[in-house]
Amino acid sequence: MTVLLPDGLVAVVKRDCPTCRLVAPVLADLRSRSLPLTIYSQDDPTFPDGLEPVDDTALDVSFALDVDTVPTLLRVEDGHETARLVGWSREQWAPFTGVADLGAGLPPHRPGCGSRTHDPDLAAARAAAADGARLASRRVELGPSEDDAEAMFERGWTDGLPVVPPTPERVARLLAGTTRDPDEIVAVVPPDLVPCTVEKVAVNAVMAGCRPDYLPVVLAAVEAACTDEFNIHGLLATTWFSGPLVIVNGPLTRAIGMNDGINALGQGNRANATIGRALQLVVRNVGGGRPGGVDRATLGQPGKYTFCFAEREHDSPWEPLHVTRGLPASSSAVTLFAAEGPRGIIDQLSRDAESLANTFAACLRATTHPKLALAFDAVLVVSPEHGRVFREAGCRRPSCSRSSTPGCSSRAPSSCAARAGSPRGSRTRCRT
Amino acid sequence: MSDPRVVLDPTGERQAPVRERTPRPATLDGAAVGLLDITKARGDVFLDRLEEQLRDRGAKVLRFAKPTFTKVAPIDLRREIAEQCDVVIEALAD
């Protein structure tokens, strides 16, 4: 913002500053001498009393002048600042104003106070507003009688649950979660094959309820979903129940507080819930994949709202999923799988790894139909209690895999191999 | 904060282009008819019968198949069909 300053002296003050209150009589003295003086007040448009200050409580002028300390005194010639003082110093103010006995009764020197532009909340809000103004997405003005939440439903932008209205400020704050440029194309999103920017992902992530630090995971998930390997178009078009399951690995899962423990596949964790939801909102809103449209699911399943969890790596009997799929353990990554809803396997009788693996295999053979064991892939999530059995038996994943696939030698979804993701899974590393 | 009543459009902001349909041919006599099998089970049975009937009517029949029904047809296949055929019939079956 450019501010056209009046020529003469310009002072920026706030009532909350003792030094500003101290110099109020000095400003009154300057005004009484008919010197050209304009005063901007940051916090109280009546301060200093009787001197007709200009209201700068919105801080537009203070930000434009990059005021650091109050009081700030400027000399302005032809609309441009030519000199600046901060705080009170008789030694400096007297020659600056040309009034030799200025502030005679005041102490010779007092430091000023921090400008209100440094208020952390205010600075963040203004930065967000300024960043928000630079975003490219179309602005949609909501009507005065519209409820914000209802307005999102009425425009067809939600998955059936309320969303957070994506104001420019919220989107700008979310974009702070990545170093990627808002204009960068993340993926071309089916079915409409729309080039999707980092910004569009952020808009939908705001709606889903994400925090800024989740954004790298959401971006990676969108990227993975739109690869030919994962084929989100086919996943939408199928009449089958499936939707994208996002499995997250690596240190980022702990940093952003993902749940890899009790109820990991269930509700109650913001990161798990909103990352999976953000992906689905991108597919819906950017890609145009909607139920009844290209999404031809006959019945669907509740995991299509959101289905995302982290692997519990620290006490797993096996290496993490993303390591098996070729990434370093120190990296964070997502692996996508076209998943139906979870179903349980119960085995409270097996006392050794082989017996337990046989239980898994028997159950996995019947996930869709016992005669179609080879037609469908599966992800097997092994709980820590069952994992302990394999760990104590020293059962490595490949040997476990062989023992758990009787009668399904070619490509059966085995207990441990399947855990490494299906051939159609797609993994993408998270970039911050 | 700016006006909280303004939100950013979460959609692709895409206007669907209007595309004209290719006019239907008045007759299939002498036309090259492509039969595209999307490789769902028993789609070939349906197309075999269709091919018989089309040949009886004097059409030239060309057969094509997608590598998998789960994905859109590869661009090379689409181009091949467009270059060789006057009309195409796609079989969905299960």
XYZ file of C-alpha atoms in Angstrom:
526
model
C 0.000 0.000 0.000
C 1.294 3.434 -0.888
C 0.530 6.288 1.462
C 0.701 9.861 0.272
C 2.107 11.745 3.234
C 1.370 15.391 3.983
C 4.423 17.610 3.876
C 5.921 18.838 7.134
C 6.240 16.807 10.315
C 4.495 13.465 10.729
C 4.254 11.733 14.110
C 3.075 8.158 14.746
C 2.002 7.484 18.339
C -0.153 5.240 20.534
C -1.803 6.028 23.861
C -0.557 2.782 25.364
C 3.051 4.056 25.139
C 4.319 6.102 28.160
C 6.844 7.920 25.972
C 4.064 8.909 23.549
C 2.055 10.281 26.499
C 5.209 12.042 27.663
C 5.670 13.802 24.310
C 1.972 14.682 23.866
C 2.644 18.214 25.250
C 5.564 18.523 22.840
C 3.282 17.704 19.928
C 0.756 20.241 21.277
C 3.561 22.814 21.421
C 4.535 22.143 17.798
C 0.894 22.389 16.732
C 0.492 25.715 18.609
C 3.438 27.139 16.665
C 1.503 26.457 13.483
C 4.132 24.059 12.232
C 2.701 21.645 9.663
C 2.213 18.553 11.836
C 0.152 15.434 11.150
C -0.297 12.881 13.928
C -1.302 9.251 13.337
C -2.637 7.343 16.330
C -2.302 3.548 16.333
C -4.623 2.615 19.156
C -6.896 5.519 20.146
C -8.202 7.908 17.510
C -8.639 10.616 20.191
C -5.005 10.530 21.345
C -3.294 12.948 21.816
C -6.364 14.763 23.142
C -7.297 17.909 21.305
C -4.712 17.526 18.541
C -7.071 16.003 15.951
C -4.980 12.914 15.226
C -5.591 10.769 12.146
C -7.089 7.378 12.977
C -4.559 4.657 12.092
C -6.023 1.915 14.257
C -6.169 -0.214 11.067
C -2.388 0.417 10.903
C -2.387 0.953 7.146
C -0.119 3.992 7.445
C 2.061 2.413 10.130
C 2.636 -0.672 7.989
C 3.245 1.413 4.891
C 5.843 3.473 6.777
C 7.311 0.360 8.382
C 7.053 1.973 11.800
C 9.104 0.029 14.291
C 8.895 2.176 17.411
C 6.502 4.822 18.714
C 6.765 7.704 18.865
C 8.198 8.030 15.380
C 8.711 11.485 13.996
C 9.212 11.995 10.247
C 10.094 14.915 8.084
C 8.221 14.825 4.772
C 9.014 16.838 1.683
C 7.039 16.584 -1.556
C 5.167 13.608 -0.115
C 8.328 11.639 0.642
C 10.013 10.890 3.926
C 13.398 12.628 4.175
C 14.315 12.006 7.817
C 13.133 9.948 10.824
C 13.489 9.935 14.609
C 12.257 7.326 17.074
C 11.615 7.654 20.807
C 12.091 10.985 22.621
C 15.393 12.805 22.651
C 15.420 16.572 23.166
C 18.851 16.695 21.620
C 17.486 15.211 18.394
C 13.951 16.604 18.362
C 14.995 20.242 18.813
C 17.115 20.571 15.652
C 14.736 18.243 13.768
C 11.775 20.586 14.430
C 13.728 23.828 14.609
C 12.306 24.564 18.076
C 15.251 25.089 20.396
C 13.529 24.804 23.811
C 11.282 21.904 22.843
C 10.039 19.837 25.802
C 11.880 21.934 28.331
C 10.260 20.271 31.349
C 10.770 16.686 30.070
C 13.594 14.288 30.787
C 16.249 14.615 28.064
C 15.757 11.111 26.748
C 13.196 8.311 26.792
C 13.177 5.226 24.545
C 9.967 4.556 22.707
C 7.706 1.485 22.720
C 7.152 -1.173 20.129
C 4.799 -0.223 17.320
C 1.417 -1.991 17.290
C 2.436 -3.394 13.931
C 4.606 -5.824 15.910
C 1.656 -7.263 17.819
C 2.142 -10.961 16.869
C -1.547 -11.714 16.339
C -2.082 -8.596 14.317
C 1.032 -9.080 12.236
C 0.020 -12.674 11.422
C -3.509 -11.632 10.491
C -2.255 -8.855 8.240
C 0.326 -11.096 6.638
C -2.384 -13.683 5.995
C -4.658 -11.032 4.514
C -1.844 -9.754 2.312
C -0.887 -13.290 1.233
C -4.540 -14.177 0.754
C -4.966 -11.240 -1.583
C -2.255 -12.695 -3.828
C -3.984 -16.064 -4.273
C -5.308 -16.918 -7.703
C -8.562 -18.750 -6.950
C -11.846 -17.156 -7.871
C -13.372 -15.121 -5.051
C -16.874 -16.161 -4.124
C -18.739 -13.541 -2.148
C -21.317 -14.958 0.197
C -24.652 -13.200 0.388
C -25.482 -11.143 3.501
C -28.284 -13.497 4.487
C -26.291 -16.670 3.837
C -24.968 -18.801 6.665
C -21.306 -19.609 5.978
C -21.669 -23.344 6.571
C -24.930 -23.603 4.650
C -23.389 -21.673 1.762
C -20.756 -24.403 1.334
C -23.446 -27.087 1.131
C -25.554 -25.095 -1.293
C -22.657 -24.700 -3.715
C -22.094 -28.467 -3.745
C -18.607 -28.229 -2.238
C -18.949 -30.610 0.684
C -18.860 -34.361 1.158
C -22.070 -34.203 3.153
C -20.444 -32.991 6.357
C -19.870 -29.321 7.191
C -16.619 -27.771 5.973
C -14.521 -24.847 7.179
C -15.184 -21.886 4.834
C -11.942 -21.372 2.862
C -11.339 -17.651 3.359
C -8.254 -16.210 1.666
C -6.658 -15.708 5.110
C -7.177 -19.332 6.130
C -5.818 -20.613 2.835
C -2.786 -18.317 3.126
C -2.117 -19.584 6.656
C -2.390 -23.185 5.501
C 0.036 -22.532 2.660
C 2.648 -21.657 5.284
C 2.821 -25.433 5.817
C 4.736 -25.904 2.573
C 7.623 -24.230 0.802
C 6.078 -25.101 -2.518
C 4.799 -22.260 -4.657
C 1.002 -21.838 -4.590
C 0.998 -21.843 -8.407
C 2.861 -25.130 -8.689
C 0.852 -27.887 -10.358
C 0.619 -30.891 -8.037
C -1.263 -33.235 -10.307
C -3.818 -33.448 -13.070
C -6.921 -34.609 -11.253
C -9.364 -37.056 -12.860
C -12.042 -37.373 -13.982
C -12.113 -33.830 -15.407
C -8.304 -33.878 -15.808
C -7.944 -30.476 -14.162
C -4.406 -29.247 -13.414
C -4.484 -28.799 -9.644
C -2.242 -26.235 -7.963
C -0.797 -26.311 -4.465
C -3.251 -23.487 -3.727
C -6.304 -25.522 -4.786
C -5.154 -28.382 -2.592
C -4.802 -25.895 0.279
C -8.315 -24.527 -0.299
C -9.758 -28.010 0.003
C -7.492 -28.865 2.933
C -8.824 -25.826 4.810
C -12.339 -27.056 4.123
C -11.442 -30.512 5.388
C -10.164 -29.014 8.644
C -6.409 -29.482 8.123
C -3.677 -27.661 9.994
C -0.792 -26.146 7.984
C 1.627 -28.887 9.012
C -0.620 -31.537 7.438
C -0.334 -29.938 4.001
C 2.791 -31.833 2.821
C 0.968 -35.104 3.500
C -2.150 -33.974 1.654
C -0.067 -32.809 -1.311
C 1.733 -36.153 -1.452
C -1.588 -37.997 -1.265
C -3.064 -35.967 -4.130
C 0.058 -36.544 -6.192
C -0.025 -40.306 -5.558
C -3.769 -40.586 -6.235
C -3.401 -39.014 -9.665
C -0.641 -41.275 -10.942
C -1.431 -43.799 -13.664
C -0.230 -46.450 -11.250
C -2.935 -45.685 -8.698
C -5.584 -44.685 -11.231
C -8.087 -42.686 -9.191
C -10.264 -42.447 -12.312
C -10.792 -46.196 -12.290
C -11.366 -46.106 -8.561
C -14.106 -43.524 -9.026
C -15.717 -45.204 -11.999
C -15.966 -48.640 -10.456
C -19.274 -49.804 -9.043
C -17.231 -51.420 -6.249
C -17.121 -50.088 -2.675
C -13.564 -48.844 -2.740
C -12.075 -45.434 -2.022
C -8.544 -44.144 -1.465
C -6.890 -45.339 1.743
C -3.874 -43.233 2.743
C -1.202 -44.954 4.857
C 1.371 -42.497 6.199
C 4.897 -43.432 7.274
C 7.944 -41.702 8.636
C 8.879 -39.061 11.198
C 6.271 -36.605 9.951
C 3.496 -38.796 11.336
C 4.759 -38.152 14.872
C 5.517 -34.492 14.189
C 1.948 -33.761 13.158
C 0.384 -35.987 15.798
C -1.120 -38.732 13.672
C -2.681 -41.660 15.437
C -0.884 -44.987 14.962
C -2.172 -46.459 18.195
C -5.521 -47.116 19.800
C -8.369 -46.658 17.300
C -5.848 -45.761 14.575
C -8.367 -46.616 11.857
C -11.192 -44.879 13.660
C -12.359 -41.406 14.557
C -10.968 -38.850 16.940
C -7.602 -37.766 15.530
C -7.595 -34.537 13.564
C -4.663 -35.368 11.279
C -5.932 -38.843 10.372
C -9.445 -37.540 9.812
C -8.718 -34.416 7.825
C -5.864 -35.608 5.586
C -7.987 -38.398 4.129
C -10.928 -36.057 3.834
C -8.872 -33.371 2.085
C -7.846 -35.843 -0.614
C -11.458 -36.779 -1.233
C -12.521 -33.111 -1.363
C -9.829 -32.440 -3.994
C -11.118 -35.353 -6.057
C -14.662 -34.087 -5.661
C -14.162 -30.355 -6.125
C -11.133 -30.049 -8.393
C -11.441 -33.303 -10.324
C -15.228 -33.310 -10.429
C -15.528 -36.907 -9.210
C -18.870 -37.015 -7.437
C -21.164 -39.823 -6.350
C -23.750 -40.458 -9.022
C -21.503 -38.723 -11.559
C -18.252 -40.446 -12.454
C -18.240 -42.035 -8.986
C -20.454 -45.010 -9.838
C -20.206 -46.863 -6.518
C -23.338 -48.954 -6.131
C -23.242 -48.832 -2.341
C -19.992 -47.122 -1.349
C -18.700 -47.275 2.216
C -18.103 -44.814 5.072
C -14.316 -44.833 4.514
C -14.980 -42.745 1.423
C -15.441 -39.716 3.687
C -11.906 -40.206 4.947
C -9.587 -43.180 5.406
C -6.099 -42.378 6.593
C -3.839 -43.658 9.318
C -0.169 -43.897 10.261
C 1.814 -47.114 10.604
C 3.076 -47.800 14.107
C 6.738 -48.223 13.274
C 8.575 -48.236 16.580
C 7.577 -51.692 17.805
C 6.601 -53.295 14.515
C 8.020 -56.748 13.826
C 8.827 -55.611 10.289
C 10.396 -52.687 8.510
C 8.060 -49.788 7.729
C 5.880 -49.965 4.643
C 7.595 -47.067 2.851
C 10.996 -48.699 3.393
C 9.730 -51.928 1.831
C 8.502 -49.854 -1.065
C 11.935 -48.372 -1.633
C 12.206 -45.169 0.375
C 14.669 -44.374 3.160
C 13.427 -44.845 6.704
C 14.188 -41.209 7.485
C 11.768 -39.995 4.826
C 8.053 -39.511 5.282
C 5.725 -40.920 2.673
C 2.188 -41.858 1.803
C 1.055 -45.128 0.286
C -2.354 -45.269 -1.333
C -4.544 -48.312 -1.666
C -7.978 -48.744 -3.211
C -9.745 -49.963 -0.103
C -13.143 -51.040 1.057
C -14.046 -50.689 4.672
C -11.991 -52.559 7.252
C -13.132 -55.896 8.590
C -11.842 -57.682 11.616
C -10.040 -60.980 11.968
C -10.364 -62.678 15.311
C -7.927 -65.292 16.569
C -7.607 -65.743 20.311
C -6.508 -69.370 20.115
C -3.360 -69.368 18.010
C -0.257 -69.652 20.128
C 2.369 -69.453 17.413
C 3.125 -67.441 14.331
C 2.339 -70.156 11.822
C -1.106 -70.766 13.231
C -1.818 -67.068 13.327
C -0.611 -66.620 9.742
C -2.896 -69.444 8.647
C -5.821 -67.663 10.273
C -4.980 -64.496 8.387
C -4.716 -66.384 5.109
C -8.030 -68.172 5.638
C -9.800 -64.899 6.342
C -8.119 -63.007 3.509
C -9.200 -65.660 1.017
C -12.808 -64.796 1.756
C -12.658 -60.997 1.714
C -14.871 -60.775 -1.364
C -15.673 -64.358 -2.277
C -13.821 -67.549 -1.351
C -13.582 -68.493 -5.036
C -12.150 -65.110 -6.012
C -9.182 -65.012 -3.661
C -6.843 -63.979 -6.449
C -9.087 -61.313 -7.919
C -8.735 -58.732 -5.159
C -5.860 -57.190 -3.267
C -5.899 -56.550 0.448
C -4.006 -54.607 3.062
C -3.558 -56.540 6.277
C -3.117 -54.342 9.313
C -1.509 -56.406 12.054
C -2.279 -55.161 15.547
C 0.594 -54.832 18.060
C -0.697 -57.865 19.977
C -0.515 -60.103 16.909
C 2.665 -58.390 15.787
C 4.320 -59.473 19.005
C 3.661 -63.123 18.141
C 5.521 -62.721 14.861
C 8.325 -60.736 16.460
C 8.891 -63.278 19.205
C 8.903 -66.079 16.636
C 11.502 -64.167 14.634
C 9.140 -64.421 11.695
C 10.358 -62.283 8.857
C 7.797 -61.058 6.421
C 8.705 -63.313 3.431
C 8.589 -66.551 5.399
C 5.385 -65.493 7.014
C 4.080 -64.720 3.546
C 4.767 -68.257 2.273
C 3.235 -69.962 5.241
C 0.089 -67.935 5.057
C -0.907 -68.636 1.503
C -1.853 -72.296 1.209
C -3.602 -72.871 -2.077
C -2.969 -69.353 -3.303
C 0.544 -69.587 -4.522
C 0.566 -67.112 -7.358
C -0.619 -63.744 -6.137
C -2.679 -64.215 -3.016
C -3.090 -61.339 -0.621
C -0.876 -62.855 2.006
C -0.732 -61.723 5.556
C 2.514 -59.867 5.436
C 3.258 -59.326 1.781
C -0.116 -57.717 1.320
C 0.705 -55.456 4.187
C 3.365 -53.999 1.951
C 0.646 -52.638 -0.290
C -0.848 -54.068 -3.377
C 0.679 -53.970 -6.827
C -1.737 -51.140 -7.508
C -0.713 -49.137 -4.478
C 1.032 -45.868 -5.134
C 3.541 -44.286 -2.817
C 4.743 -40.720 -2.827
C 7.216 -39.037 -0.562
C 6.048 -36.002 1.426
C 7.805 -32.779 0.518
C 7.691 -29.934 2.998
C -8.746 -9.539 8.402
C -10.379 -8.937 5.081
C -14.060 -9.531 4.527
C -14.822 -12.917 6.141
C -17.722 -13.274 3.744
C -15.393 -13.998 0.842
C -14.236 -17.564 0.255
C -12.003 -19.076 -2.396
C -13.541 -21.342 -4.996
C -12.404 -24.906 -4.208
C -13.313 -26.241 -7.641
C -11.257 -26.578 -10.792
C -13.062 -23.442 -12.072
C -13.533 -25.307 -15.270
C -16.136 -24.586 -17.907
C -17.062 -27.765 -19.716
C -16.360 -27.157 -23.398
C -19.347 -27.687 -25.626
C -18.511 -30.351 -28.182
C -20.613 -31.133 -31.180
C -21.529 -34.762 -31.714
C -20.344 -36.347 -34.930
C -23.392 -36.776 -37.183
C -24.754 -40.309 -37.348
C -24.142 -42.047 -40.677
C -27.305 -42.688 -42.683
C -26.153 -46.235 -43.438
C -23.539 -48.720 -42.341
C -23.104 -50.052 -45.908
C -19.404 -50.140 -46.572
C -18.640 -48.317 -43.312
C -15.699 -49.353 -41.158
C -17.161 -50.308 -37.787
C -14.825 -50.632 -34.840
C -15.795 -52.966 -32.023
C -14.047 -52.042 -28.804
C -13.852 -54.719 -26.161
C -13.145 -53.114 -22.779
C -12.006 -56.596 -21.567
C -14.766 -57.155 -19.061
C -15.843 -60.782 -18.794
C -17.931 -62.035 -21.729
C -17.783 -58.739 -23.592
C -16.213 -60.691 -26.458
C -19.246 -62.977 -26.675
C -21.490 -60.009 -27.241
C -19.102 -58.453 -29.767
C -18.680 -61.723 -31.689
C -22.430 -61.848 -32.290
C -22.479 -58.174 -33.203
C -19.660 -58.719 -35.693
C -21.633 -61.492 -37.426
C -24.667 -59.272 -37.812
C -22.661 -56.288 -39.022
C -20.821 -58.359 -41.638
C -24.174 -59.656 -42.878
C -25.148 -56.034 -43.461
C -22.057 -55.348 -45.485
C -20.052 -53.466 -42.893
C -16.315 -53.762 -42.555
C -15.591 -54.772 -38.953
C -12.423 -54.049 -37.027
C -11.814 -55.375 -33.545
C -10.044 -53.517 -30.740
C -9.514 -54.209 -27.064
C -8.511 -52.055 -24.125
C -5.643 -53.459 -22.005
C -7.822 -53.126 -18.907
C -11.341 -51.989 -18.217
C -10.171 -50.093 -15.126
C -8.472 -47.346 -17.101
C -9.365 -45.132 -19.999
C -8.187 -46.410 -23.368
C -4.559 -45.520 -24.178
C -4.198 -42.566 -26.470
C -2.583 -44.684 -29.209
C -5.563 -47.017 -29.245
C -7.974 -44.111 -29.437
C -6.047 -42.634 -32.335
C -5.940 -45.982 -34.135
C -9.715 -46.319 -33.812
C -10.305 -42.740 -34.949
C -8.124 -43.219 -38.026
C -9.493 -46.588 -39.128
C -13.178 -46.432 -38.267
C -16.249 -44.511 -39.314
C -18.184 -45.579 -36.244
C -17.270 -47.452 -33.082
C -19.301 -49.650 -30.776
C -18.015 -50.149 -27.255
C -19.094 -53.207 -25.325
C -19.772 -53.056 -21.613
C -20.439 -56.427 -20.073
C -20.176 -58.268 -16.781
